[in-house]
Amino acid sequence: MISLQDRSDVQDLIAQYVYGMDTGDADYVVGLFAPEADCIDVTGKTWDARSGGVAGFTKQFLTTPYKRIGQHYFQVVKFEKVDGVTYRVRSFWSFYIWKNGEQELPILRMIGLYTHTVTHANGQWLISHMKIEPWRAGDEANSLLVTDPVHARL
């Protein structure tokens, strides 16, 4: 079982990742990952050493049109012990955008599941693997969430 201190430290690590992505700080985000880390993005693309790794992932996603007008919300829901120094952490996430600053309430853009594999090494927790899975409910449901102002405010 993970100690309360380690649980808190790991949740803080994931919160730092989300904050770094939402504020566009690529160097900060990369620093939260182990040097050999890889990740799978929302499109299913694997970012490993051959494809630019975590640095390539952050560069790709921090230059999207929604990055400067969006914000994540996440909630850690499960810790799974892999071995003595490694845990798999699952978190629900959602991503909201403000379109051109025209509306006062954000619009829900996407929801899904993060899976972070975190490892304790040299006195700190680092992300060694990350997978981002968007939840898909069909084109009609996705367009309803993005374009219908009544449902977007729920």
Coordinates of N, CA and C in Angstrom, one line a residue:
M1 N 0.8 -1.2 0.0 CA 0.0 0.0 0.0 C 0.9 1.2 0.0
I2 N 0.5 2.2 -0.7 CA 1.2 3.5 -0.8 C 1.0 4.3 0.5
S3 N 2.1 4.9 1.0 CA 2.0 5.7 2.2 C 1.2 7.0 1.9
L4 N 0.6 7.6 2.9 CA -0.1 8.9 2.7 C 0.8 10.0 2.1
Q5 N 2.1 10.0 2.6 CA 3.0 11.0 2.1 C 3.3 10.8 0.6
D6 N 3.5 9.5 0.2 CA 3.8 9.2 -1.2 C 2.6 9.5 -2.1
R7 N 1.4 9.1 -1.5 CA 0.1 9.4 -2.3 C 0.0 10.9 -2.6
S8 N 0.3 11.7 -1.5 CA 0.2 13.2 -1.7 C 1.2 13.7 -2.7
D9 N 2.4 13.1 -2.6 CA 3.5 13.6 -3.5 C 3.2 13.2 -5.0
V10 N 2.6 12.0 -5.2 CA 2.2 11.6 -6.5 C 1.1 12.4 -7.1
Q11 N 0.1 12.7 -6.3 CA -1.0 13.5 -6.7 C -0.5 14.9 -7.0
D12 N 0.4 15.4 -6.3 CA 1.0 16.7 -6.6 C 1.8 16.7 -7.9
L13 N 2.5 15.6 -8.1 CA 3.3 15.5 -9.4 C 2.3 15.5 -10.6
I14 N 1.2 14.8 -10.5 CA 0.2 14.9 -11.6 C -0.4 16.2 -11.7
A15 N -0.7 16.9 -10.6 CA -1.3 18.2 -10.7 C -0.2 19.2 -11.3
Q16 N 1.0 19.0 -11.0 CA 2.1 19.8 -11.6 C 2.1 19.6 -13.1
Y17 N 1.9 18.4 -13.6 CA 1.9 18.1 -15.0 C 0.7 18.9 -15.7
V18 N -0.4 18.7 -15.1 CA -1.6 19.4 -15.6 C -1.4 20.9 -15.7
Y19 N -0.9 21.5 -14.6 CA -0.7 22.9 -14.5 C 0.3 23.3 -15.6
G20 N 1.4 22.6 -15.7 CA 2.4 22.9 -16.8 C 1.8 22.9 -18.2
M21 N 1.0 21.9 -18.4 CA 0.3 21.8 -19.8 C -0.6 23.0 -20.0
D22 N -1.4 23.3 -18.9 CA -2.4 24.4 -19.1 C -1.7 25.8 -19.1
T23 N -0.5 26.0 -18.6 CA 0.2 27.2 -18.6 C 1.2 27.3 -19.8
G24 N 1.3 26.2 -20.5 CA 2.2 26.2 -21.7 C 3.7 26.2 -21.4
D25 N 4.1 25.6 -20.2 CA 5.5 25.6 -19.8 C 6.1 24.2 -20.2
A26 N 6.6 24.1 -21.4 CA 7.1 22.8 -21.9 C 8.3 22.3 -21.1
D27 N 9.2 23.2 -20.7 CA 10.4 22.7 -20.0 C 10.0 22.2 -18.6
Y28 N 9.0 22.8 -18.0 CA 8.5 22.4 -16.7 C 7.9 21.0 -16.8
V29 N 7.1 20.8 -17.8 CA 6.4 19.5 -18.0 C 7.4 18.4 -18.2
V30 N 8.4 18.7 -19.1 CA 9.4 17.7 -19.4 C 10.2 17.3 -18.2
G31 N 10.4 18.2 -17.3 CA 11.2 18.0 -16.0 C 10.5 17.1 -15.1
L32 N 9.2 16.8 -15.3 CA 8.4 16.0 -14.4 C 8.5 14.5 -14.8
F33 N 9.1 14.2 -16.0 CA 9.2 12.9 -16.5 C 10.6 12.3 -16.3
A34 N 10.7 11.0 -16.2 CA 12.0 10.4 -16.2 C 12.6 10.5 -17.6
P35 N 14.0 10.6 -17.7 CA 14.6 10.8 -19.0 C 14.2 9.8 -20.1
E36 N 13.9 8.6 -19.7 CA 13.6 7.6 -20.7 C 12.1 7.4 -20.9
A37 N 11.3 8.3 -20.3 CA 9.8 8.2 -20.3 C 9.2 8.3 -21.8
D38 N 8.1 7.7 -21.9 CA 7.3 7.8 -23.1 C 5.9 8.1 -22.8
C39 N 5.1 8.4 -23.8 CA 3.7 8.6 -23.6 C 2.9 8.3 -24.8
I40 N 1.6 8.1 -24.6 CA 0.6 7.9 -25.7 C -0.4 9.0 -25.6
D41 N -0.5 9.8 -26.7 CA -1.4 11.0 -26.6 C -2.8 10.7 -26.9
V42 N -3.7 11.7 -26.9 CA -5.1 11.5 -27.1 C -5.5 10.9 -28.5
T43 N -4.6 11.1 -29.4 CA -4.8 10.5 -30.8 C -4.4 9.1 -30.9
G44 N -3.7 8.5 -29.9 CA -3.1 7.2 -29.9 C -1.7 7.1 -30.3
K45 N -1.1 8.3 -30.7 CA 0.3 8.3 -31.1 C 1.2 8.0 -29.9
T46 N 2.2 7.2 -30.1 CA 3.2 6.9 -29.1 C 4.4 7.9 -29.3
W47 N 4.8 8.6 -28.2 CA 5.9 9.5 -28.2 C 7.0 8.8 -27.4
D48 N 7.9 8.1 -28.2 CA 9.1 7.5 -27.5 C 10.3 8.2 -28.1
A49 N 11.5 7.6 -27.8 CA 12.7 8.2 -28.2 C 12.8 8.5 -29.7
R50 N 12.2 7.5 -30.5 CA 12.3 7.7 -32.0 C 11.4 8.8 -32.5
S51 N 10.3 9.2 -31.7 CA 9.4 10.2 -32.2 C 9.5 11.5 -31.4
G52 N 10.6 11.7 -30.7 CA 10.8 12.9 -29.9 C 10.5 12.9 -28.4
G53 N 10.0 11.7 -28.0 CA 9.7 11.5 -26.5 C 8.8 12.6 -26.0
V54 N 8.9 12.8 -24.7 CA 8.0 13.7 -24.0 C 8.2 15.1 -24.4
A55 N 9.4 15.5 -24.8 CA 9.7 16.8 -25.4 C 8.9 17.0 -26.6
G56 N 8.9 16.0 -27.5 CA 8.1 16.1 -28.8 C 6.6 16.2 -28.5
F57 N 6.2 15.4 -27.5 CA 4.7 15.5 -27.2 C 4.3 16.9 -26.7
T58 N 5.1 17.4 -25.7 CA 4.8 18.7 -25.2 C 4.8 19.8 -26.3
K59 N 5.8 19.8 -27.1 CA 5.9 20.8 -28.2 C 4.7 20.7 -29.1
Q60 N 4.3 19.5 -29.5 CA 3.1 19.3 -30.3 C 1.8 19.8 -29.7
F61 N 1.6 19.5 -28.4 CA 0.3 19.8 -27.8 C 0.3 21.2 -27.1
L62 N 1.4 21.8 -26.9 CA 1.4 23.2 -26.4 C 1.3 24.2 -27.4
T63 N 1.3 23.8 -28.7 CA 1.1 24.8 -29.8 C -0.2 24.6 -30.5
T64 N -1.2 23.9 -29.9 CA -2.5 23.7 -30.5 C -3.3 25.0 -30.3
P65 N -4.3 25.2 -31.1 CA -5.1 26.5 -31.0 C -5.8 26.5 -29.6
Y66 N -6.2 25.4 -29.0 CA -7.0 25.4 -27.8 C -6.1 25.6 -26.6
K67 N -4.8 25.4 -26.7 CA -4.0 25.4 -25.5 C -4.0 26.7 -24.7
R68 N -4.0 27.8 -25.4 CA -4.0 29.1 -24.7 C -5.4 29.5 -24.1
I69 N -6.4 28.8 -24.5 CA -7.7 29.2 -24.0 C -8.4 28.1 -23.3
G70 N -7.7 27.1 -22.9 CA -8.3 25.9 -22.2 C -7.7 25.6 -20.9
Q71 N -8.4 24.8 -20.2 CA -8.0 24.3 -18.8 C -8.5 22.9 -18.5
H72 N -7.6 22.1 -17.9 CA -7.9 20.8 -17.5 C -8.5 20.8 -16.1
Y73 N -9.3 19.8 -15.8 CA -9.7 19.4 -14.5 C -9.4 17.9 -14.4
F74 N -8.8 17.5 -13.3 CA -8.5 16.1 -13.2 C -8.8 15.6 -11.7
Q75 N -9.0 14.3 -11.6 CA -9.3 13.7 -10.3 C -8.7 12.3 -10.3
V76 N -7.7 12.1 -9.4 CA -7.1 10.8 -9.2 C -8.1 9.9 -8.6
V77 N -8.2 8.7 -9.2 CA -9.3 7.8 -8.7 C -8.7 6.4 -8.3
K78 N -7.5 6.1 -8.7 CA -7.0 4.7 -8.4 C -5.5 4.7 -8.4
F79 N -4.9 4.0 -7.4 CA -3.4 3.7 -7.3 C -3.3 2.2 -7.4
E80 N -2.4 1.7 -8.3 CA -2.1 0.3 -8.4 C -0.6 0.1 -8.2
K81 N -0.2 -0.7 -7.3 CA 1.2 -1.0 -7.1 C 1.7 -1.9 -8.2
V82 N 2.8 -1.4 -8.8 CA 3.5 -2.2 -9.8 C 4.6 -3.0 -9.2
D83 N 5.4 -2.3 -8.4 CA 6.5 -2.9 -7.6 C 6.8 -2.0 -6.5
G84 N 7.9 -2.2 -5.7 CA 8.1 -1.4 -4.5 C 8.3 0.1 -4.8
V85 N 8.7 0.5 -5.9 CA 8.9 1.9 -6.2 C 8.1 2.5 -7.4
T86 N 7.2 1.7 -7.9 CA 6.4 2.1 -9.1 C 4.9 1.9 -8.9
Y87 N 4.2 2.9 -9.2 CA 2.7 2.8 -9.1 C 2.1 3.2 -10.5
R88 N 1.0 2.7 -10.8 CA 0.1 3.1 -11.9 C -1.0 3.9 -11.3
V89 N -1.2 5.1 -11.8 CA -2.2 6.0 -11.2 C -3.2 6.4 -12.3
R90 N -4.5 6.1 -12.0 CA -5.5 6.5 -13.0 C -6.3 7.7 -12.5
S91 N -6.5 8.6 -13.5 CA -7.2 9.9 -13.2 C -8.3 10.2 -14.2
F92 N -9.4 10.6 -13.8 CA -10.4 11.1 -14.8 C -10.0 12.6 -15.1
W93 N -10.2 13.0 -16.4 CA -9.9 14.3 -16.8 C -11.0 14.9 -17.7
S94 N -11.0 16.2 -17.7 CA -11.9 16.9 -18.6 C -11.1 18.2 -19.0
F95 N -11.4 18.6 -20.2 CA -10.8 19.8 -20.8 C -11.8 20.8 -21.3
Y96 N -11.7 22.0 -20.8 CA -12.7 23.1 -21.1 C -12.0 24.2 -21.9
I97 N -12.8 24.8 -22.8 CA -12.2 25.9 -23.5 C -13.2 27.1 -23.4
W98 N -12.6 28.3 -23.6 CA -13.3 29.5 -23.8 C -13.1 30.0 -25.2
K99 N -14.1 30.0 -26.0 CA -14.0 30.4 -27.4 C -13.9 31.9 -27.6
N100 N -12.7 32.3 -28.0 CA -12.5 33.8 -28.2 C -13.0 34.7 -27.1
G101 N -13.1 34.1 -25.9 CA -13.5 35.0 -24.8 C -14.9 35.5 -24.8
E102 N -15.7 34.9 -25.7 CA -17.0 35.5 -25.9 C -18.1 35.1 -24.9
Q103 N -17.9 33.9 -24.3 CA -18.9 33.5 -23.3 C -18.3 33.5 -21.9
E104 N -19.1 33.6 -20.9 CA -18.6 33.7 -19.6 C -18.3 32.3 -19.0
L105 N -19.0 31.3 -19.5 CA -18.8 29.9 -19.0 C -18.0 29.1 -20.0
P106 N -17.1 28.3 -19.6 CA -16.3 27.5 -20.5 C -17.2 26.4 -21.1
I107 N -16.7 25.8 -22.3 CA -17.3 24.7 -23.0 C -16.5 23.5 -22.7
L108 N -17.2 22.4 -22.4 CA -16.6 21.1 -22.2 C -16.1 20.6 -23.6
R109 N -14.8 20.4 -23.8 CA -14.3 20.0 -25.1 C -14.0 18.5 -25.1
M110 N -13.5 17.9 -24.1 CA -13.1 16.5 -24.1 C -13.1 16.0 -22.6
I111 N -13.4 14.7 -22.5 CA -13.2 14.0 -21.2 C -12.5 12.7 -21.4
G112 N -11.9 12.1 -20.4 CA -11.2 10.9 -20.6 C -10.5 10.3 -19.3
L113 N -9.5 9.5 -19.6 CA -8.8 8.8 -18.5 C -7.3 9.0 -18.8
Y114 N -6.6 9.5 -17.7 CA -5.1 9.5 -17.7 C -4.6 8.2 -17.0
T115 N -3.6 7.6 -17.5 CA -2.9 6.6 -16.8 C -1.4 7.0 -16.7
H116 N -1.0 7.3 -15.5 CA 0.4 7.7 -15.3 C 1.1 6.5 -14.6
T117 N 2.3 6.1 -15.1 CA 3.1 5.2 -14.3 C 4.2 6.1 -13.7
V118 N 4.3 6.1 -12.4 CA 5.2 6.9 -11.7 C 6.2 6.0 -10.9
T119 N 7.5 6.5 -10.8 CA 8.5 5.8 -10.2 C 9.3 6.7 -9.3
H120 N 9.6 6.2 -8.1 CA 10.4 6.9 -7.1 C 11.9 6.6 -7.3
A121 N 12.7 7.6 -7.6 CA 14.1 7.4 -7.8 C 14.8 8.7 -7.4
N122 N 16.0 8.5 -6.8 CA 16.8 9.6 -6.4 C 16.0 10.6 -5.5
G123 N 15.1 10.1 -4.7 CA 14.4 11.0 -3.7 C 13.2 11.7 -4.3
Q124 N 12.8 11.4 -5.5 CA 11.7 12.1 -6.1 C 10.8 11.2 -6.9
W125 N 9.5 11.5 -7.1 CA 8.6 10.8 -8.0 C 8.7 11.4 -9.4
L126 N 8.8 10.6 -10.4 CA 8.8 11.1 -11.8 C 7.9 10.2 -12.6
I127 N 7.3 10.7 -13.7 CA 6.4 10.0 -14.6 C 7.3 9.2 -15.5
S128 N 7.1 7.9 -15.6 CA 7.9 7.1 -16.5 C 7.1 6.7 -17.7
H129 N 5.8 6.7 -17.7 CA 5.0 6.4 -18.8 C 3.6 7.1 -18.6
M130 N 3.0 7.6 -19.6 CA 1.7 8.2 -19.5 C 0.9 7.8 -20.8
K131 N -0.4 7.6 -20.5 CA -1.3 7.3 -21.6 C -2.6 8.2 -21.4
I132 N -3.0 8.8 -22.4 CA -4.2 9.7 -22.3 C -5.2 9.1 -23.2
E133 N -6.4 8.7 -22.7 CA -7.4 8.1 -23.4 C -8.7 9.0 -23.4
P134 N -9.1 9.5 -24.5 CA -10.3 10.3 -24.5 C -11.5 9.3 -24.6
W135 N -12.6 9.7 -23.9 CA -13.8 8.9 -24.0 C -14.6 9.3 -25.2
R136 N -15.0 8.4 -26.0 CA -15.8 8.7 -27.2 C -17.2 8.2 -27.0
A137 N -18.1 9.0 -27.3 CA -19.5 8.6 -27.2 C -20.2 8.7 -28.5
G138 N -19.5 8.8 -29.6 CA -20.1 9.0 -30.9 C -20.1 10.4 -31.3
D139 N -20.1 10.6 -32.6 CA -20.1 12.0 -33.2 C -21.2 12.9 -32.7
E140 N -22.4 12.3 -32.6 CA -23.6 13.1 -32.2 C -23.4 13.6 -30.7
A141 N -23.0 12.7 -29.8 CA -22.8 13.1 -28.4 C -21.6 14.1 -28.3
N142 N -20.5 13.9 -29.0 CA -19.4 14.9 -29.0 C -19.8 16.3 -29.5
S143 N -20.5 16.3 -30.6 CA -20.9 17.6 -31.1 C -21.9 18.3 -30.2
L144 N -22.8 17.5 -29.5 CA -23.7 18.1 -28.5 C -23.0 18.8 -27.4
L145 N -21.9 18.1 -26.9 CA -21.2 18.6 -25.8 C -20.4 19.9 -26.2
V146 N -20.0 20.0 -27.4 CA -19.1 21.1 -27.8 C -20.0 22.3 -28.3
T147 N -21.2 22.1 -28.9 CA -21.9 23.2 -29.5 C -23.2 23.6 -28.8
D148 N -23.8 22.7 -28.0 CA -25.0 23.0 -27.4 C -24.8 23.8 -26.1
P149 N -25.1 25.1 -26.0 CA -24.8 25.9 -24.9 C -25.5 25.4 -23.6
V150 N -26.7 24.8 -23.7 CA -27.3 24.3 -22.5 C -26.5 23.2 -21.9
H151 N -26.2 22.2 -22.7 CA -25.4 21.1 -22.2 C -24.0 21.4 -21.8
A152 N -23.4 22.4 -22.5 CA -22.0 22.8 -22.2 C -21.9 23.4 -20.9
R153 N -23.0 23.9 -20.3 CA -22.9 24.5 -19.0 C -23.2 23.6 -17.9
L154 N -23.5 22.3 -18.2 CA -23.8 21.4 -17.1 C -22.5 20.9 -16.5

